[in-house]
Short mmCIF file of C-alpha atoms and ligand atoms in Angstrom, two decimals:
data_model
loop_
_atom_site.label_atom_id
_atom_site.label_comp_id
_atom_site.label_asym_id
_atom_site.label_seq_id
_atom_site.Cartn_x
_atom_site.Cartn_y
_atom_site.Cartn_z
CA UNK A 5 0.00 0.00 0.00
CA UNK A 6 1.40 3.49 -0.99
CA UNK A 7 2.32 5.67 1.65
CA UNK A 8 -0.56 8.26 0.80
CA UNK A 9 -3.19 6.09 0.68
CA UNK A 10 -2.20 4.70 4.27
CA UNK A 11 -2.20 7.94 5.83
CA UNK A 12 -5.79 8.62 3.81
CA UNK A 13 -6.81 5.44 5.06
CA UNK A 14 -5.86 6.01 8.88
CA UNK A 15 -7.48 9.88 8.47
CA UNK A 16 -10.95 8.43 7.11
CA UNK A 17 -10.49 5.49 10.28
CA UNK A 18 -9.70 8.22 13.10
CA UNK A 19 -13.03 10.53 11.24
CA UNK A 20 -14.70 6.79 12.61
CA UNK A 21 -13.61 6.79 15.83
CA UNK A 22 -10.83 4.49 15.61
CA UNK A 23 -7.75 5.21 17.39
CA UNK A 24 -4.34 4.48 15.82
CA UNK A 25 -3.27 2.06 18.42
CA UNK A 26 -6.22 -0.28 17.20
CA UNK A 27 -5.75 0.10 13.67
CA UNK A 28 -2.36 -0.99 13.91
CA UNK A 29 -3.45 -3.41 16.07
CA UNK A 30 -5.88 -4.64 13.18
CA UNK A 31 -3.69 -4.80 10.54
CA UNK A 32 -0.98 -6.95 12.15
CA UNK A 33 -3.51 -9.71 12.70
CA UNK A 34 -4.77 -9.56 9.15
CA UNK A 35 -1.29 -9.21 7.64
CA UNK A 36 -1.11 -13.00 9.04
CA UNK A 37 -4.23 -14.18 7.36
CA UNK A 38 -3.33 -13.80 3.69
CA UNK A 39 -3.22 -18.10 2.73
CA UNK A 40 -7.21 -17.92 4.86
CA UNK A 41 -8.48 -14.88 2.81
CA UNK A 42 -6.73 -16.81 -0.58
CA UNK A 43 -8.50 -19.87 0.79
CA UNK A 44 -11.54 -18.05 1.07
CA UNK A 45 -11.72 -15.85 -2.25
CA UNK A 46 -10.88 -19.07 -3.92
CA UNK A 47 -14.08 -20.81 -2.31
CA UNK A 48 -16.53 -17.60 -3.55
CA UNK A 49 -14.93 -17.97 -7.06
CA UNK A 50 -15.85 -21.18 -7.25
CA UNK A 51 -19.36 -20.44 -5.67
CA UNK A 52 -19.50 -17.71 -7.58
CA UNK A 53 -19.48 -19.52 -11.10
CA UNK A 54 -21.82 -22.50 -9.62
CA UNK A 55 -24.47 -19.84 -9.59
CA UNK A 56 -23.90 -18.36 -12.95
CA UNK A 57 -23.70 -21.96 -14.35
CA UNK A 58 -27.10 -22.65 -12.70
CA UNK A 59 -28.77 -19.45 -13.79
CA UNK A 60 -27.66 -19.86 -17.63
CA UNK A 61 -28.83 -23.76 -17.69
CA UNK A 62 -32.33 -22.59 -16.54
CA UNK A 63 -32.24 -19.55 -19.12
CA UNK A 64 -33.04 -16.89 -16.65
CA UNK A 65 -34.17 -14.38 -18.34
CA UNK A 66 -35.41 -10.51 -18.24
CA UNK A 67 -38.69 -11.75 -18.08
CA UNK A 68 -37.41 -14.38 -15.06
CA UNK A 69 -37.31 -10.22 -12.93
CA UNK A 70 -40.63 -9.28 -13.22
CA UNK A 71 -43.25 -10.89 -10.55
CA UNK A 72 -46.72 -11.61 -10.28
CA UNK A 73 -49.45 -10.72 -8.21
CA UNK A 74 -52.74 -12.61 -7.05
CA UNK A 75 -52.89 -16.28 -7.48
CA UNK A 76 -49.54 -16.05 -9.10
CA UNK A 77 -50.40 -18.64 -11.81
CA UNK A 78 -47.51 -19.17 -14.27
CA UNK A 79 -44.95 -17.08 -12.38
CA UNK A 80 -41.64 -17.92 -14.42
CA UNK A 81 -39.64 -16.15 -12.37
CA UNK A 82 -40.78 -18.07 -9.47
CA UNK A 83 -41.01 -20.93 -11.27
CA UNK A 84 -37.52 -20.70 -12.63
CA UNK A 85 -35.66 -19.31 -9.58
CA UNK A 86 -36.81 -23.45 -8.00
CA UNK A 87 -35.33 -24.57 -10.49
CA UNK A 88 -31.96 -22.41 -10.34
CA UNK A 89 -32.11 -23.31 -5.97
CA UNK A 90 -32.34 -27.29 -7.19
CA UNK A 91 -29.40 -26.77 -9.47
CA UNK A 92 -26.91 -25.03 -7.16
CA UNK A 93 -28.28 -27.46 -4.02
CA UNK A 94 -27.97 -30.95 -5.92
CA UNK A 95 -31.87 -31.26 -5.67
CA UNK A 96 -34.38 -32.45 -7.70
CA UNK A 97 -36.52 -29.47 -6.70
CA UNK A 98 -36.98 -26.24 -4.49
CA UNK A 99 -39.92 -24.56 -2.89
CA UNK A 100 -38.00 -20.56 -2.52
CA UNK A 101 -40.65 -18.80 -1.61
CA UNK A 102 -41.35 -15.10 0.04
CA UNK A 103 -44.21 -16.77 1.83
CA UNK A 104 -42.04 -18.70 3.52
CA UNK A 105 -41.58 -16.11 6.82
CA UNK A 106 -38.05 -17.52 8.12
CA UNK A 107 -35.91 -19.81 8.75
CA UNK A 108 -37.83 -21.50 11.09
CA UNK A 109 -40.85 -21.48 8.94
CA UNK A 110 -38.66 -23.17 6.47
CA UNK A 111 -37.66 -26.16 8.90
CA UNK A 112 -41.00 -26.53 10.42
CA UNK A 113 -43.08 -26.43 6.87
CA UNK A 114 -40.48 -29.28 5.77
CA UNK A 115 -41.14 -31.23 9.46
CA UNK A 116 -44.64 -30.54 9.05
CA UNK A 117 -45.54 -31.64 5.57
CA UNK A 118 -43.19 -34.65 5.86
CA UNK A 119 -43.98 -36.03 9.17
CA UNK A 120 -47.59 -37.75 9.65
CA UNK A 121 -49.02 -38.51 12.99
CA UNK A 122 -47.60 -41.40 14.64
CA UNK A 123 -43.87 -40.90 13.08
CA UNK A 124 -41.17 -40.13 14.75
CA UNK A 125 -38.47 -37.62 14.25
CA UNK A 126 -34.42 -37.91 15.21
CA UNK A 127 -31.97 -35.47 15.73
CA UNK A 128 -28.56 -37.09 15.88
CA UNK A 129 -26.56 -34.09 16.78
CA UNK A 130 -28.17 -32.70 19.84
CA UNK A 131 -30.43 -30.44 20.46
CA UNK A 132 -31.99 -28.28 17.70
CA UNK A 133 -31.57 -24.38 17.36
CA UNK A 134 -34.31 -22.51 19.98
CA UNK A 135 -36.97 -21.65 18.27
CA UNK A 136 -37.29 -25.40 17.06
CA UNK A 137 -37.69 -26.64 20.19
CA UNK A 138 -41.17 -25.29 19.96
CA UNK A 139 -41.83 -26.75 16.61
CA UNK A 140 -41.05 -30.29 17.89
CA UNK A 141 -42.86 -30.06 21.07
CA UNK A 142 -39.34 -30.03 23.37
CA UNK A 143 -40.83 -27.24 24.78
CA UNK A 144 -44.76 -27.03 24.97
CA UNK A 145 -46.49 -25.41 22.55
CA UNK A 146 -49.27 -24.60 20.44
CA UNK A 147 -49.59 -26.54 17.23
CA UNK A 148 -46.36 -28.56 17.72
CA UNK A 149 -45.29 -31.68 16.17
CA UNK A 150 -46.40 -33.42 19.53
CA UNK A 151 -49.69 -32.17 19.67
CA UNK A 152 -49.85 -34.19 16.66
CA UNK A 153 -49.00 -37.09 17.52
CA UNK A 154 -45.32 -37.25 16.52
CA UNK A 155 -42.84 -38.28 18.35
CA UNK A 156 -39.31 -37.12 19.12
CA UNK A 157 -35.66 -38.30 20.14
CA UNK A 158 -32.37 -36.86 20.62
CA UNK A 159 -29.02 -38.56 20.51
CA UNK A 160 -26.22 -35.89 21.41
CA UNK A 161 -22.63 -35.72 19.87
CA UNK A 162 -19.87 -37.43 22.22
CA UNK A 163 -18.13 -34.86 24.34
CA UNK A 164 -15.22 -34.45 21.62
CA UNK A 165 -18.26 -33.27 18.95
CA UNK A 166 -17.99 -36.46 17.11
CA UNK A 167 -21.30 -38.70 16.23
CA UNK A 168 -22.38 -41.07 18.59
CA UNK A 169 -22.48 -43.93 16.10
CA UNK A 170 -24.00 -46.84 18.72
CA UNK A 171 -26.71 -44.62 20.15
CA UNK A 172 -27.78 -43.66 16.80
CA UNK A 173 -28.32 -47.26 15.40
CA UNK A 174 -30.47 -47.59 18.81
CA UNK A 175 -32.26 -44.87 18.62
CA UNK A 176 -33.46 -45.64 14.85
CA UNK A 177 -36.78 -47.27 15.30
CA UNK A 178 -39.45 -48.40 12.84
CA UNK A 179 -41.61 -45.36 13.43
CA UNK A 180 -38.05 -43.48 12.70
CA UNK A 181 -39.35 -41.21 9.23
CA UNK A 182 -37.00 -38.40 9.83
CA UNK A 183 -33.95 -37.17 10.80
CA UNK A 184 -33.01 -33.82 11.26
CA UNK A 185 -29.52 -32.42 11.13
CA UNK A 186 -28.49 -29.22 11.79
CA UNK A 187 -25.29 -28.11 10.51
CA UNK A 188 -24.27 -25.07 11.97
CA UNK A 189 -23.65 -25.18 15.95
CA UNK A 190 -26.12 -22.23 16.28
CA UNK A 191 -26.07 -20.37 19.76
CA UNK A 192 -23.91 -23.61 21.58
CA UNK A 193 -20.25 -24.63 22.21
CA UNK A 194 -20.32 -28.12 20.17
CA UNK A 195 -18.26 -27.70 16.74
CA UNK A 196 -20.15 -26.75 13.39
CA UNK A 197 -20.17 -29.89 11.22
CA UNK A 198 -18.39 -29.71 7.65
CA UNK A 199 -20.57 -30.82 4.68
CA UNK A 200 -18.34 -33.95 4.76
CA UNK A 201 -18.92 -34.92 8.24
CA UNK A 202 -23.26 -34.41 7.26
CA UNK A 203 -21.95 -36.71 4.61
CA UNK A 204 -20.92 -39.46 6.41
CA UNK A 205 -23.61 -39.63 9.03
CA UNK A 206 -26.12 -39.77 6.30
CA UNK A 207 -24.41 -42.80 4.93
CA UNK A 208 -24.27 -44.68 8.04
CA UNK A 209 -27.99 -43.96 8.97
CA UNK A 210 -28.97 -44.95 5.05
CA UNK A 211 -27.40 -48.07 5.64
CA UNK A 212 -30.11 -49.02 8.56
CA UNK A 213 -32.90 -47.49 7.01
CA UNK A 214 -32.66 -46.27 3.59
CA UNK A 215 -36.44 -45.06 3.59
CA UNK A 216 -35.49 -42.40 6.39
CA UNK A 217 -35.88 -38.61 5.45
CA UNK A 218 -32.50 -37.27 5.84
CA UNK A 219 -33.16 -33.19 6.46
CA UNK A 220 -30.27 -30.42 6.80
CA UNK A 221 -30.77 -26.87 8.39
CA UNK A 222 -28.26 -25.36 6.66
CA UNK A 223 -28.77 -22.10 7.88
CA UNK A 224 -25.55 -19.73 8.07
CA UNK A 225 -24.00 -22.36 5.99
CA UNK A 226 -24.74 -21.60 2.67
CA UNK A 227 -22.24 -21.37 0.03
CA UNK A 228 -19.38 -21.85 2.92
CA UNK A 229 -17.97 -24.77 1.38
CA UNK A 230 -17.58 -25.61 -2.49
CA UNK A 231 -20.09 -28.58 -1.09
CA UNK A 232 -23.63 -28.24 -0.14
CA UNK A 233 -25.68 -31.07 1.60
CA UNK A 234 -27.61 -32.11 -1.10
CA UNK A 235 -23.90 -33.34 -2.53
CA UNK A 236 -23.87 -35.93 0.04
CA UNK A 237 -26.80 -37.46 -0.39
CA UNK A 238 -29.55 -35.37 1.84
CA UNK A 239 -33.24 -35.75 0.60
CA UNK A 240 -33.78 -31.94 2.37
CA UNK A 241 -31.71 -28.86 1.96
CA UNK A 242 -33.23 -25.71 4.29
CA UNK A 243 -32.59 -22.00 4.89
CA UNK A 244 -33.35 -18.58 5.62
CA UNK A 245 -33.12 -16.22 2.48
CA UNK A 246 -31.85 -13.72 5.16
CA UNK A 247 -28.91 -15.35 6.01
CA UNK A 248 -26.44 -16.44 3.20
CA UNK A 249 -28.56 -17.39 0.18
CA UNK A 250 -30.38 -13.98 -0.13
CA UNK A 251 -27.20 -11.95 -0.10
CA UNK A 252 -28.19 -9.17 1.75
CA UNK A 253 -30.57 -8.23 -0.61
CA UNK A 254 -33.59 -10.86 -0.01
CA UNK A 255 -36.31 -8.93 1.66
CA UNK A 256 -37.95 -12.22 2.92
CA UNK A 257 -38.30 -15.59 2.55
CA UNK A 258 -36.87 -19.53 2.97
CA UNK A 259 -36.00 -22.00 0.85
CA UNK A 260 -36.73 -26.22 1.00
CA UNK A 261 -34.52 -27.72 -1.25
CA UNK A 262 -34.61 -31.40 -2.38
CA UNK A 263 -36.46 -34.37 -3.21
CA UNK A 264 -39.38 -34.04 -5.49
CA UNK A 265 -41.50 -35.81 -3.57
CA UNK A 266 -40.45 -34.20 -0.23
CA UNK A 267 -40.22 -30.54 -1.83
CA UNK A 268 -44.10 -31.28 -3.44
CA UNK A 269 -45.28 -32.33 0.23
CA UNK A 270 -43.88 -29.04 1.65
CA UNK A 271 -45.69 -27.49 -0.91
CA UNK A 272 -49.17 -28.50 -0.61
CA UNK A 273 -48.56 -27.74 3.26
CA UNK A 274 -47.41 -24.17 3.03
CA UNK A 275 -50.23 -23.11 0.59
CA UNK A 276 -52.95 -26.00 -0.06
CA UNK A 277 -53.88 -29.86 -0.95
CA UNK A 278 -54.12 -29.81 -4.40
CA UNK A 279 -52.72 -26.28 -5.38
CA UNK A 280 -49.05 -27.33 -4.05
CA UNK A 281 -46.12 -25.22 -6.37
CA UNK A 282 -48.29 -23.51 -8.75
CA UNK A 283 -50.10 -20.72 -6.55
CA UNK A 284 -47.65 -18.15 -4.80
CA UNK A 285 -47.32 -14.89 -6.15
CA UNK A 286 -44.21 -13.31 -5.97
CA UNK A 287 -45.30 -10.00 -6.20
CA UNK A 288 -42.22 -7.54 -6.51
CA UNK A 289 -39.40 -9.53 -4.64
CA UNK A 290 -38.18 -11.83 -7.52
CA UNK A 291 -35.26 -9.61 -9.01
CA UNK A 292 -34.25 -9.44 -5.34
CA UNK A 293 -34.27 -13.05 -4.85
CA UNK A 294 -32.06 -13.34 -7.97
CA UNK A 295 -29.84 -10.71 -7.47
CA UNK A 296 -29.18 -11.82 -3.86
CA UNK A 297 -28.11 -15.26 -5.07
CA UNK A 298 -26.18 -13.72 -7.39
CA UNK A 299 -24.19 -11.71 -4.64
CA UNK A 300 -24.18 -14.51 -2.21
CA UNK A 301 -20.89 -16.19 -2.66
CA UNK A 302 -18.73 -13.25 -2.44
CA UNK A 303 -21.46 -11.83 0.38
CA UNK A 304 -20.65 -14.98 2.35
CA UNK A 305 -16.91 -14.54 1.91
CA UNK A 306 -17.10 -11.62 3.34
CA UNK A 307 -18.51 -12.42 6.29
CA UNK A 308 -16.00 -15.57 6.43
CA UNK A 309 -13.11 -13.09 6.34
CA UNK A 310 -15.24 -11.07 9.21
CA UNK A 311 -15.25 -14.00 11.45
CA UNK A 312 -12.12 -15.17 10.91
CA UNK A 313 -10.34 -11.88 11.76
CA UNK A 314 -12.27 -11.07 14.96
CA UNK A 315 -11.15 -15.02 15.83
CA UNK A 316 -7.47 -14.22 15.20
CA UNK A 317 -7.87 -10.81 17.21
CA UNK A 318 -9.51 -11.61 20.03
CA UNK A 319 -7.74 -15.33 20.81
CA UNK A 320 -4.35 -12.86 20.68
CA UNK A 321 -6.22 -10.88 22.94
CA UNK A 322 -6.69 -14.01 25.34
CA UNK A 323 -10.40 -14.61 25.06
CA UNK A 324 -11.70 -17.93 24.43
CA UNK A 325 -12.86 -17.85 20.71
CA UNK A 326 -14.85 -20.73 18.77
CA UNK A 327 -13.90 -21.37 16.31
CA UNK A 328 -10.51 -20.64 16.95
CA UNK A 329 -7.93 -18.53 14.62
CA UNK A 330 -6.75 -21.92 12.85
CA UNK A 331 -9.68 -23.80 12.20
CA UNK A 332 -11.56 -24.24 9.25
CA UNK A 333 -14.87 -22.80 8.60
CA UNK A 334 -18.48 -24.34 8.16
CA UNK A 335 -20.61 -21.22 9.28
CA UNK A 336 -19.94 -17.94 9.53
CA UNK A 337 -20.98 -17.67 13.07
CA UNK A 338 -18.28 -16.36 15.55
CA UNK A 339 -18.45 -16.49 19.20
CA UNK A 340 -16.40 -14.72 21.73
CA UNK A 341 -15.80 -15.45 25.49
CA UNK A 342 -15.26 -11.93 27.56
CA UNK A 343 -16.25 -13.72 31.08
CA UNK A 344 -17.99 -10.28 32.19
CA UNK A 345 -20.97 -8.74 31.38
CA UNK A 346 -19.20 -5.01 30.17
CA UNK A 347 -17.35 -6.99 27.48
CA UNK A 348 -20.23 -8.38 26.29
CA UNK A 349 -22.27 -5.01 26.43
CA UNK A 350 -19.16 -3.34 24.93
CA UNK A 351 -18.74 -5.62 21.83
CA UNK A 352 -22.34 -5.59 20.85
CA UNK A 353 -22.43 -1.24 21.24
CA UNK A 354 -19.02 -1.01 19.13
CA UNK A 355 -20.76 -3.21 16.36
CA UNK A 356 -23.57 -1.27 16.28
CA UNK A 357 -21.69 1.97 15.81
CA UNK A 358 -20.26 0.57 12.87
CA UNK A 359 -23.67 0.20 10.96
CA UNK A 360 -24.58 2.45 8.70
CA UNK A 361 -28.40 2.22 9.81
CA UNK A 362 -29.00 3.31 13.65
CA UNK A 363 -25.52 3.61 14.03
CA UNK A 364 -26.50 6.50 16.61
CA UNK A 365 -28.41 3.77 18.73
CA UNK A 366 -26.91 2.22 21.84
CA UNK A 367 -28.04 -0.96 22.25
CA UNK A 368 -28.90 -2.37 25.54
CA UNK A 369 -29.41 -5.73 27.74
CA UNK A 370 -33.34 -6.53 27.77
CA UNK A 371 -35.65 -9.74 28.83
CA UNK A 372 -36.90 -11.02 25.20
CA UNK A 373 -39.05 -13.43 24.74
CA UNK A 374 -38.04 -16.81 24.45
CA UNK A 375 -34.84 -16.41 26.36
CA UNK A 376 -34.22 -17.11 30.31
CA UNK A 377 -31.87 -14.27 30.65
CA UNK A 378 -31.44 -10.77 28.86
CA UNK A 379 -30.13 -10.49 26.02
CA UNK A 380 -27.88 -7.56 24.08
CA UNK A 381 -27.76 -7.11 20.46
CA UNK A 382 -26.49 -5.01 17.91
CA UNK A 383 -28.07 -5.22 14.10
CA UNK A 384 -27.75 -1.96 12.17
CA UNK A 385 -29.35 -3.69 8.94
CA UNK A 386 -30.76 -2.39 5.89
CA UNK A 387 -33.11 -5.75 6.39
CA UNK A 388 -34.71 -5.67 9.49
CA UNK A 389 -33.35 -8.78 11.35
CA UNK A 390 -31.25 -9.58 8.98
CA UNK A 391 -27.91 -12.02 10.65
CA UNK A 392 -26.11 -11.93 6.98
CA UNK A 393 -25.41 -8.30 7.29
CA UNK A 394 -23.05 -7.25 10.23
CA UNK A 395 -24.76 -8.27 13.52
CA UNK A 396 -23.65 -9.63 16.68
CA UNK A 397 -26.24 -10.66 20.19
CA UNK A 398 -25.10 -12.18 23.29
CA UNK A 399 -27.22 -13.76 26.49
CA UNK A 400 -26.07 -11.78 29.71
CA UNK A 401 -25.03 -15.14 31.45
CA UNK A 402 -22.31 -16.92 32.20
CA UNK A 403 -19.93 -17.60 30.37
CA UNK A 404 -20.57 -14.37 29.14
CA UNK A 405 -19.89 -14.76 25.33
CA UNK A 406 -21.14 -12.73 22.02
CA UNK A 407 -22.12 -14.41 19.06
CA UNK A 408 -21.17 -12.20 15.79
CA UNK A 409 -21.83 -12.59 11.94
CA UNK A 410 -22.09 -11.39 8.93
CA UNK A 411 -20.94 -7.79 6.88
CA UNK A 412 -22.30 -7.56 3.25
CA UNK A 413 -18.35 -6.77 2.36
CA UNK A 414 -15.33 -7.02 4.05
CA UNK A 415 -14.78 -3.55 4.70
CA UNK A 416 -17.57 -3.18 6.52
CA UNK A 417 -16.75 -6.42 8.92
CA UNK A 418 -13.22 -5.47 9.07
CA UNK A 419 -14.47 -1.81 10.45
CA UNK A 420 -17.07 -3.78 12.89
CA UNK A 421 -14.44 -5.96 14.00
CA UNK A 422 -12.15 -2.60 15.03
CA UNK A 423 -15.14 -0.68 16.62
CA UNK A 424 -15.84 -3.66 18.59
CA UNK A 425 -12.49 -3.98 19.67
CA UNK A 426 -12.31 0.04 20.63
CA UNK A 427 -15.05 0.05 22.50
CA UNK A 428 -13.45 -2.65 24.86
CA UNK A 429 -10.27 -0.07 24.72
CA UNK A 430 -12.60 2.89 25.58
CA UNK A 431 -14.12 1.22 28.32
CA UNK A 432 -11.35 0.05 29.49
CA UNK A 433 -12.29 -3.76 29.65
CA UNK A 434 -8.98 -4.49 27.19
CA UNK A 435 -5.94 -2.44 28.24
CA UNK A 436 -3.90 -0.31 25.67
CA UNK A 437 -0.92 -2.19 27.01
CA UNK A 438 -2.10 -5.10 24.96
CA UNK A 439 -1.85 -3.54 21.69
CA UNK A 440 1.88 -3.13 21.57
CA UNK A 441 2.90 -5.65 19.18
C1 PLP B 10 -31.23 -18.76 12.17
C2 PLP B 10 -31.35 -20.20 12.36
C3 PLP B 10 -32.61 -20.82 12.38
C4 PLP B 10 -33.91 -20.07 12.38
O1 PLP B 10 -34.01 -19.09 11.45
P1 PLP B 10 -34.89 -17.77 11.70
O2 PLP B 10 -34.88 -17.13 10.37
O3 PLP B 10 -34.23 -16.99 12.76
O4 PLP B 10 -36.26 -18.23 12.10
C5 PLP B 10 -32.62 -22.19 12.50
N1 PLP B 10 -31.50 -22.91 12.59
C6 PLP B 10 -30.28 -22.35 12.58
C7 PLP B 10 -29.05 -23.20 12.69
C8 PLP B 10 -30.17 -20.97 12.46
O5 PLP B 10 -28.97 -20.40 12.45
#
């Protein structure tokens, strides 16, 4: 970098608030991460022509932009974009829908329509991401799986993350239809599971029963990997479009990618028996929904290269990070252990005065629903809600850590990543003293 356009550079940091000390700090961790940003461009180039390759073999065309509005018969950009989402996903078809709320609309229309009373469902990796828990029934509620008569199980991963292979064979009975498997680790400590890993537990539980639904939430894990669970042989493939797939610019929506018979049952439960896939208007958000997909690869890189600096920074700061600076990446979630409350607090205000929506806002702890102790978050996002764009939340309980993702570029996660880090400076909770290098 030429000497002027450092000194520009630092000027246009210090009109942000960030102090020399922590730029400097900044830039020696990232002058260490070259191979992982290689690694990572490499990965979105790769991703990157997957989706072009997908959208020419389905001819999307100018017409593909334009939506439709009442019944939303004939919708060829809807119609088209499935067919694009079965491509890049290895699936025979997709349901990618803006009537699809969330995420967890997405999983629980796919358990819903593909369950029938009397089943019962497996997770072999532990407990499910929060808001499932009501879905299945773990926790009582309305209109649950359980209230319909379907049943649940849970085998968790041995202490050292890996699959508890004998407990699984047990646990597989005859009323076993369908197994869920989530691949990111979500808001715990066990490890995110690689494509590969998804892989091989799908081949071992085919072997006992090859009839059994094998479902993925592959939320936050989205172009990630040059692999995608549908690769290695799951019948279900399901997201937010406001995590990686819609990059940044889905409004809305979830996708169900997979087996035609699965993706046609999901269909006739999320709008009616006998109208399935060919009602659904998608009124104005199709160009979005393209576009998005478009931008996702190098969207998700950049919130890989986000994650994967704050990991290196903070672990040489001495909190406990997962994953760590080395590892390699499956998600693009980060967590980071401060131990205290303040750090916490502090990380989640310096990310929000890096948005460029409600940067003025100071976020606070609160008691939200759903949650047994307040919670703090920081989401400046041009999507309300959005976790693809720069965003980071953390419970106020031991062990005290934040959870952080996203940044539609890297620029914007690297300057996240140094406001966090001055507001611990500011605060004091991380001495200047630790950012001699
Ligand atoms: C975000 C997420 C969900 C739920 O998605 P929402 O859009 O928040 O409803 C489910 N599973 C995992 C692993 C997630 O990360």
């Amino acid at each position: 970098m030429g000497i002027y356009m450092k000194e520009t550079l630092k000027a246009q940091y210090a009109e942000l608030g960030i102090s020399d000390a922590v730029l400097a700090f900044g830039n020696e961790i990232l002058a260490s991460l070259e191979d992982r940003f290689r690694e990572i461009d490499e990965t979105a180039e790769y991703n990157q022509l997957k989706v072009i390759h997908a959208m020419q073999e389905c001819r999307v065309s100018e017409a593909c932009l334009l939506g439709t509005t009442g019944y939303g018969y004939n919708d060829l950009g809807r119609d088209t974009l499935e067919k694009v989402y079965a491509g890049i996903f290895h699936a025979e078809d997709a349901l990618v829908r803006p009537q699809i709320t969330c995420g967890t609309h997405a999983l629980a229309l796919a358990l819903m329509s593909n369950l029938r009373p009397g089943d019962e469902l497996l997770s072999p990796v532990g407990k499910p991401y929060d808001t499932l828990e009501e879905v299945i029934g773990i926790r009582e509620s309305k209109g649950s799986l359980k209230e319909y008569g379907i049943s649940y199980r849970q085998v968790d991963l041995l202490p050292d993350g890996s699959f508890d292979y004998n407990a699984i064979r047990a646990a597989i009975r005859d009323r076993t239809r369908l197994v869920t498997i989530q691949r990111s680790k979500g808001y715990q400590t066990r490890p995110t599971l690689s494509v590969t890993q998804i892989g091989e537990l799908i081949r071992f539980i085919k072997a006992i029963r090859p009839d059994v639904i094998c479902m993925v939430d592959n939320c936050y894990g989205e172009f990630v990997e040059t692999i995608e669970p549908g690769d290695v042989g799951a019948d279900m493939t399901v997201g937010s479009l406001i995590k990686n797939p819609g990059g940044g610019l889905a409004p809305i929506g979830g996708y169900i990618a997979g087996k035609r018979e699965c993706v046609e049952n999901a269909a006739y439960r999320l709008t009616s028996p006998g109208l399935g896939k060919e009602v659904g208007a998608s009124l104005g958000v199709t160009s979005s929904f393209y576009q998005g997909l478009f931008l996702a690869p190098t969207v998700t890189a950049s919130a890989l290269k986000g994650a994967v600096f704050a990991a290196n920074l903070f672990e040489r700061l001495g909190f406990p990070v997962v994953p760590n600076g080395t590892e390699s990446r499956h998600d693009i979630i980060q967590a980071v252990t401060f131990g205290k409350p303040e750090g916490v607090i502090a990380f989640c205000q310096g990310i929000q005065s890096a948005a460029s929506v409600d940067s003025f806002v100071t976020p606070q702890p609160w008691d939200m629903p759903g949650y047994d102790s307040e919670v703090i978050m920081a989401a400046g996002a041009f999507v309300s809600g959005s976790s693809i764009e720069l965003s980071a939340d953390g419970p106020i309980k031991p062990p005290f850590a934040v959870y952080f993702q996203g940044g539609l570029t890297w620029p914007h996660a690297k300057l996240g990543i140094l406001k966090a880090l001055q507001s611990l400076v500011t605060q004091g909770i991380v001495p200047d003293s630790l950012l001699k290098i």
